[in-house]
Amino acid sequence: MRTSSKVHAVLAGGTSALMLLVAGLTLLPGSLPLPSPRFLALLSGVTLFPLMGWAFFRGLFGGFDRDLHRLAFRCLPGRPRLALVALIGAGVVLCAVDAATSDSRQDAEVRDGRYVVFETSGRRGTVEVDRREYEAVREGDQRGMAVIPGTALAAVALFVLVTGEVRRADDEAVEAAKAVSTTSAAPASGGTRS
């Protein structure tokens, strides 16, 4: 597999692990000093779109054959394959937890020393809340901003590794074909003379 595929997969997988860790930490009781939702949105925008675009072009130029990609997935080394499948599984579980625990409040802010959130159902608009509610809404915002891009980045990393494995196999097949054509084209030596 080419080094560029490995670097691409490490960038996507590492960012995915970081974002899913942040999303998982929001489920712990109490308030932790985690990045703000705006920072997480910026991080996901800066990493997700370029890495996903790069993966798209890798797949576009590499062709797509579902059976070939399934075989390439099975040929990946066990630990990276297990790690990425575990990240995707954790992301799906965290998405389900986020969907189950989300409510109609979002965008927690502190304005003039007051805690406010945006209410999306009933009376829409900014509502003042207590600190406990503010912390809960803020953690929900953090989880929402981290879990979906984190899961998508894990899928991108897995796709890049599978595409790199297909390309490696193609390169080996081309080299083997060249070696066979070179040996069959070589003149036979040791013939008898009359």
mmCIF file of C-alpha atoms in Angstrom:
data_model
loop_
_atom_site.group_PDB
_atom_site.id
_atom_site.type_symbol
_atom_site.label_atom_id
_atom_site.label_comp_id
_atom_site.label_asym_id
_atom_site.label_seq_id
_atom_site.Cartn_x
_atom_site.Cartn_y
_atom_site.Cartn_z
ATOM 1 C CA MET A 1 0.000 0.000 0.000
ATOM 2 C CA ARG A 2 1.281 3.431 -0.849
ATOM 3 C CA THR A 3 2.476 5.781 1.865
ATOM 4 C CA SER A 4 -0.060 8.445 0.857
ATOM 5 C CA SER A 5 -2.916 6.010 1.574
ATOM 6 C CA LYS A 6 -1.482 5.228 4.999
ATOM 7 C CA VAL A 7 -1.021 8.917 5.842
ATOM 8 C CA HIS A 8 -4.551 9.706 4.662
ATOM 9 C CA ALA A 9 -6.004 6.876 6.753
ATOM 10 C CA VAL A 10 -4.014 7.885 9.845
ATOM 11 C CA LEU A 11 -5.173 11.513 9.562
ATOM 12 C CA ALA A 12 -8.815 10.501 9.145
ATOM 13 C CA GLY A 13 -8.701 7.760 11.784
ATOM 14 C CA GLY A 14 -6.838 9.872 14.337
ATOM 15 C CA THR A 15 -9.217 12.804 13.970
ATOM 16 C CA SER A 16 -12.140 10.391 14.175
ATOM 17 C CA ALA A 17 -10.829 8.882 17.409
ATOM 18 C CA LEU A 18 -10.338 12.351 18.919
ATOM 19 C CA MET A 19 -13.845 13.509 17.987
ATOM 20 C CA LEU A 20 -15.517 10.308 19.181
ATOM 21 C CA LEU A 21 -13.569 10.524 22.452
ATOM 22 C CA VAL A 22 -14.913 14.047 22.988
ATOM 23 C CA ALA A 23 -18.426 12.823 22.167
ATOM 24 C CA GLY A 24 -18.069 9.946 24.622
ATOM 25 C CA LEU A 25 -16.741 12.191 27.385
ATOM 26 C CA THR A 26 -19.873 14.359 27.189
ATOM 27 C CA LEU A 27 -21.843 11.387 28.531
ATOM 28 C CA LEU A 28 -19.891 11.353 31.807
ATOM 29 C CA PRO A 29 -21.525 13.063 34.763
ATOM 30 C CA GLY A 30 -20.302 16.507 35.674
ATOM 31 C CA SER A 31 -18.723 19.216 33.593
ATOM 32 C CA LEU A 32 -15.435 18.542 31.827
ATOM 33 C CA PRO A 33 -13.215 21.163 30.146
ATOM 34 C CA LEU A 34 -13.962 20.024 26.593
ATOM 35 C CA PRO A 35 -13.638 22.064 23.385
ATOM 36 C CA SER A 36 -16.507 24.366 22.530
ATOM 37 C CA PRO A 37 -19.086 23.320 19.917
ATOM 38 C CA ARG A 38 -17.827 26.058 17.591
ATOM 39 C CA PHE A 39 -14.273 24.711 17.771
ATOM 40 C CA LEU A 40 -15.557 21.191 17.075
ATOM 41 C CA ALA A 41 -17.543 22.470 14.086
ATOM 42 C CA LEU A 42 -14.419 24.220 12.786
ATOM 43 C CA LEU A 43 -12.291 21.104 13.322
ATOM 44 C CA SER A 44 -14.798 18.898 11.534
ATOM 45 C CA GLY A 45 -15.079 21.337 8.615
ATOM 46 C CA VAL A 46 -11.316 21.664 8.257
ATOM 47 C CA THR A 47 -10.701 17.911 8.380
ATOM 48 C CA LEU A 48 -13.828 16.141 7.154
ATOM 49 C CA PHE A 49 -14.386 17.848 3.807
ATOM 50 C CA PRO A 50 -10.780 17.761 2.520
ATOM 51 C CA LEU A 51 -10.215 14.176 3.676
ATOM 52 C CA MET A 52 -13.559 13.024 2.290
ATOM 53 C CA GLY A 53 -12.876 14.787 -1.015
ATOM 54 C CA TRP A 54 -9.439 13.210 -1.215
ATOM 55 C CA ALA A 55 -10.975 9.775 -0.512
ATOM 56 C CA PHE A 56 -13.617 10.393 -3.193
ATOM 57 C CA PHE A 57 -10.949 11.079 -5.821
ATOM 58 C CA ARG A 58 -8.963 8.024 -4.733
ATOM 59 C CA GLY A 59 -12.069 5.893 -5.184
ATOM 60 C CA LEU A 60 -13.030 7.604 -8.427
ATOM 61 C CA PHE A 61 -9.690 6.940 -10.101
ATOM 62 C CA GLY A 62 -9.329 3.495 -8.559
ATOM 63 C CA GLY A 63 -12.669 2.235 -9.857
ATOM 64 C CA PHE A 64 -15.224 0.575 -7.651
ATOM 65 C CA ASP A 65 -16.038 -3.098 -7.605
ATOM 66 C CA ARG A 66 -17.946 -4.202 -4.520
ATOM 67 C CA ASP A 67 -16.606 -7.761 -4.559
ATOM 68 C CA LEU A 68 -13.040 -6.585 -5.045
ATOM 69 C CA HIS A 69 -13.386 -4.102 -2.175
ATOM 70 C CA ARG A 70 -14.827 -6.838 0.059
ATOM 71 C CA LEU A 71 -11.794 -9.018 -0.653
ATOM 72 C CA ALA A 72 -9.458 -6.067 -0.079
ATOM 73 C CA PHE A 73 -11.151 -5.398 3.280
ATOM 74 C CA ARG A 74 -10.455 -8.988 4.286
ATOM 75 C CA CYS A 75 -6.794 -8.565 3.258
ATOM 76 C CA LEU A 76 -6.230 -5.558 5.522
ATOM 77 C CA PRO A 77 -4.090 -6.170 8.618
ATOM 78 C CA GLY A 78 -6.224 -7.218 11.588
ATOM 79 C CA ARG A 79 -5.496 -4.417 14.058
ATOM 80 C CA PRO A 80 -6.176 -1.442 11.785
ATOM 81 C CA ARG A 81 -9.291 -3.141 10.431
ATOM 82 C CA LEU A 82 -10.545 -3.916 13.953
ATOM 83 C CA ALA A 83 -9.752 -0.398 15.192
ATOM 84 C CA LEU A 84 -11.640 1.301 12.359
ATOM 85 C CA VAL A 85 -14.639 -1.031 12.609
ATOM 86 C CA ALA A 86 -14.696 -0.371 16.368
ATOM 87 C CA LEU A 87 -14.596 3.397 15.736
ATOM 88 C CA ILE A 88 -17.483 3.137 13.294
ATOM 89 C CA GLY A 89 -19.447 0.998 15.768
ATOM 90 C CA ALA A 90 -18.764 3.432 18.611
ATOM 91 C CA GLY A 91 -19.855 6.296 16.373
ATOM 92 C CA VAL A 92 -23.136 4.575 15.525
ATOM 93 C CA VAL A 93 -23.824 3.900 19.220
ATOM 94 C CA LEU A 94 -23.006 7.500 20.148
ATOM 95 C CA CYS A 95 -25.268 8.758 17.332
ATOM 96 C CA ALA A 96 -28.106 6.662 18.741
ATOM 97 C CA VAL A 97 -27.465 7.956 22.265
ATOM 98 C CA ASP A 98 -27.337 11.534 20.990
ATOM 99 C CA ALA A 99 -30.618 11.099 19.135
ATOM 100 C CA ALA A 100 -32.255 9.543 22.197
ATOM 101 C CA THR A 101 -31.068 12.214 24.622
ATOM 102 C CA SER A 102 -31.459 15.304 22.457
ATOM 103 C CA ASP A 103 -34.193 17.756 23.262
ATOM 104 C CA SER A 104 -35.524 20.960 21.773
ATOM 105 C CA ARG A 105 -32.829 23.207 23.219
ATOM 106 C CA GLN A 106 -29.516 24.101 21.621
ATOM 107 C CA ASP A 107 -26.833 26.794 21.268
ATOM 108 C CA ALA A 108 -26.058 27.316 24.941
ATOM 109 C CA GLU A 109 -24.413 30.698 25.621
ATOM 110 C CA VAL A 110 -23.536 33.023 28.465
ATOM 111 C CA ARG A 111 -24.851 36.562 27.824
ATOM 112 C CA ASP A 112 -24.327 39.315 30.360
ATOM 113 C CA GLY A 113 -23.776 36.746 33.108
ATOM 114 C CA ARG A 114 -27.006 34.867 32.263
ATOM 115 C CA TYR A 115 -27.276 31.374 30.815
ATOM 116 C CA VAL A 116 -29.390 31.265 27.687
ATOM 117 C CA VAL A 117 -30.307 28.573 25.149
ATOM 118 C CA PHE A 118 -32.281 28.594 21.936
ATOM 119 C CA GLU A 119 -35.655 26.844 22.200
ATOM 120 C CA THR A 120 -36.708 25.149 18.946
ATOM 121 C CA SER A 121 -40.181 23.903 19.887
ATOM 122 C CA GLY A 122 -43.211 25.633 21.337
ATOM 123 C CA ARG A 123 -42.253 29.220 21.975
ATOM 124 C CA ARG A 124 -39.241 29.526 19.655
ATOM 125 C CA GLY A 125 -36.493 31.870 20.696
ATOM 126 C CA THR A 126 -33.874 32.501 23.347
ATOM 127 C CA VAL A 127 -34.749 31.267 26.833
ATOM 128 C CA GLU A 128 -32.919 31.883 30.100
ATOM 129 C CA VAL A 129 -32.003 28.694 31.994
ATOM 130 C CA ASP A 130 -30.097 27.727 35.125
ATOM 131 C CA ARG A 131 -26.460 26.614 35.064
ATOM 132 C CA ARG A 132 -27.291 22.890 35.208
ATOM 133 C CA GLU A 133 -29.544 23.117 32.147
ATOM 134 C CA TYR A 134 -26.938 25.251 30.376
ATOM 135 C CA GLU A 135 -24.253 22.597 30.990
ATOM 136 C CA ALA A 136 -26.548 19.811 29.745
ATOM 137 C CA VAL A 137 -27.400 21.691 26.542
ATOM 138 C CA ARG A 138 -23.740 22.596 25.977
ATOM 139 C CA GLU A 139 -22.675 18.963 26.348
ATOM 140 C CA GLY A 140 -25.409 17.933 23.914
ATOM 141 C CA ASP A 141 -24.133 20.513 21.435
ATOM 142 C CA GLN A 142 -20.577 19.231 21.841
ATOM 143 C CA ARG A 143 -21.705 15.639 21.334
ATOM 144 C CA GLY A 144 -23.705 16.547 18.226
ATOM 145 C CA MET A 145 -20.798 18.466 16.708
ATOM 146 C CA ALA A 146 -18.347 15.614 17.297
ATOM 147 C CA VAL A 147 -20.205 12.353 16.761
ATOM 148 C CA ILE A 148 -21.341 12.588 13.131
ATOM 149 C CA PRO A 149 -18.058 13.922 11.677
ATOM 150 C CA GLY A 150 -16.134 11.458 13.866
ATOM 151 C CA THR A 151 -18.108 8.520 12.506
ATOM 152 C CA ALA A 152 -17.780 9.791 8.937
ATOM 153 C CA LEU A 153 -14.008 10.186 9.322
ATOM 154 C CA ALA A 154 -13.695 6.588 10.561
ATOM 155 C CA ALA A 155 -15.590 5.427 7.465
ATOM 156 C CA VAL A 156 -13.307 7.581 5.275
ATOM 157 C CA ALA A 157 -10.208 6.009 6.868
ATOM 158 C CA LEU A 158 -11.543 2.510 6.264
ATOM 159 C CA PHE A 159 -12.478 3.335 2.659
ATOM 160 C CA VAL A 160 -9.005 4.775 2.007
ATOM 161 C CA LEU A 161 -7.294 1.656 3.352
ATOM 162 C CA VAL A 162 -9.510 -0.630 1.273
ATOM 163 C CA THR A 163 -8.937 1.469 -1.854
ATOM 164 C CA GLY A 164 -5.189 1.479 -1.164
ATOM 165 C CA GLU A 165 -5.213 -2.298 -0.816
ATOM 166 C CA VAL A 166 -7.039 -2.668 -4.159
ATOM 167 C CA ARG A 167 -4.525 -0.352 -5.796
ATOM 168 C CA ARG A 168 -1.606 -2.290 -4.288
ATOM 169 C CA ALA A 169 -3.009 -5.528 -5.684
ATOM 170 C CA ASP A 170 -3.465 -3.885 -9.098
ATOM 171 C CA ASP A 171 0.133 -2.634 -9.050
ATOM 172 C CA GLU A 172 1.406 -6.119 -8.161
ATOM 173 C CA ALA A 173 -0.651 -7.666 -10.972
ATOM 174 C CA VAL A 174 0.785 -5.173 -13.480
ATOM 175 C CA GLU A 175 4.338 -5.903 -12.303
ATOM 176 C CA ALA A 176 3.732 -9.657 -12.550
ATOM 177 C CA ALA A 177 2.338 -9.267 -16.072
ATOM 178 C CA LYS A 178 5.393 -7.215 -17.081
ATOM 179 C CA ALA A 179 7.716 -9.856 -15.654
ATOM 180 C CA VAL A 180 5.903 -12.633 -17.543
ATOM 181 C CA SER A 181 5.932 -10.690 -20.831
ATOM 182 C CA THR A 182 9.630 -9.890 -20.424
ATOM 183 C CA THR A 183 10.610 -13.520 -19.833
ATOM 184 C CA SER A 184 8.461 -14.840 -22.688
ATOM 185 C CA ALA A 185 9.867 -12.245 -25.102
ATOM 186 C CA ALA A 186 13.495 -13.113 -24.292
ATOM 187 C CA PRO A 187 15.212 -15.241 -27.003
ATOM 188 C CA ALA A 188 15.770 -18.880 -26.184
ATOM 189 C CA SER A 189 19.393 -19.756 -25.572
ATOM 190 C CA GLY A 190 21.296 -23.014 -25.731
ATOM 191 C CA GLY A 191 19.839 -24.202 -29.036
ATOM 192 C CA THR A 192 21.653 -26.842 -31.194
ATOM 193 C CA ARG A 193 23.579 -25.981 -34.350
ATOM 194 C CA SER A 194 23.814 -28.088 -37.413
#
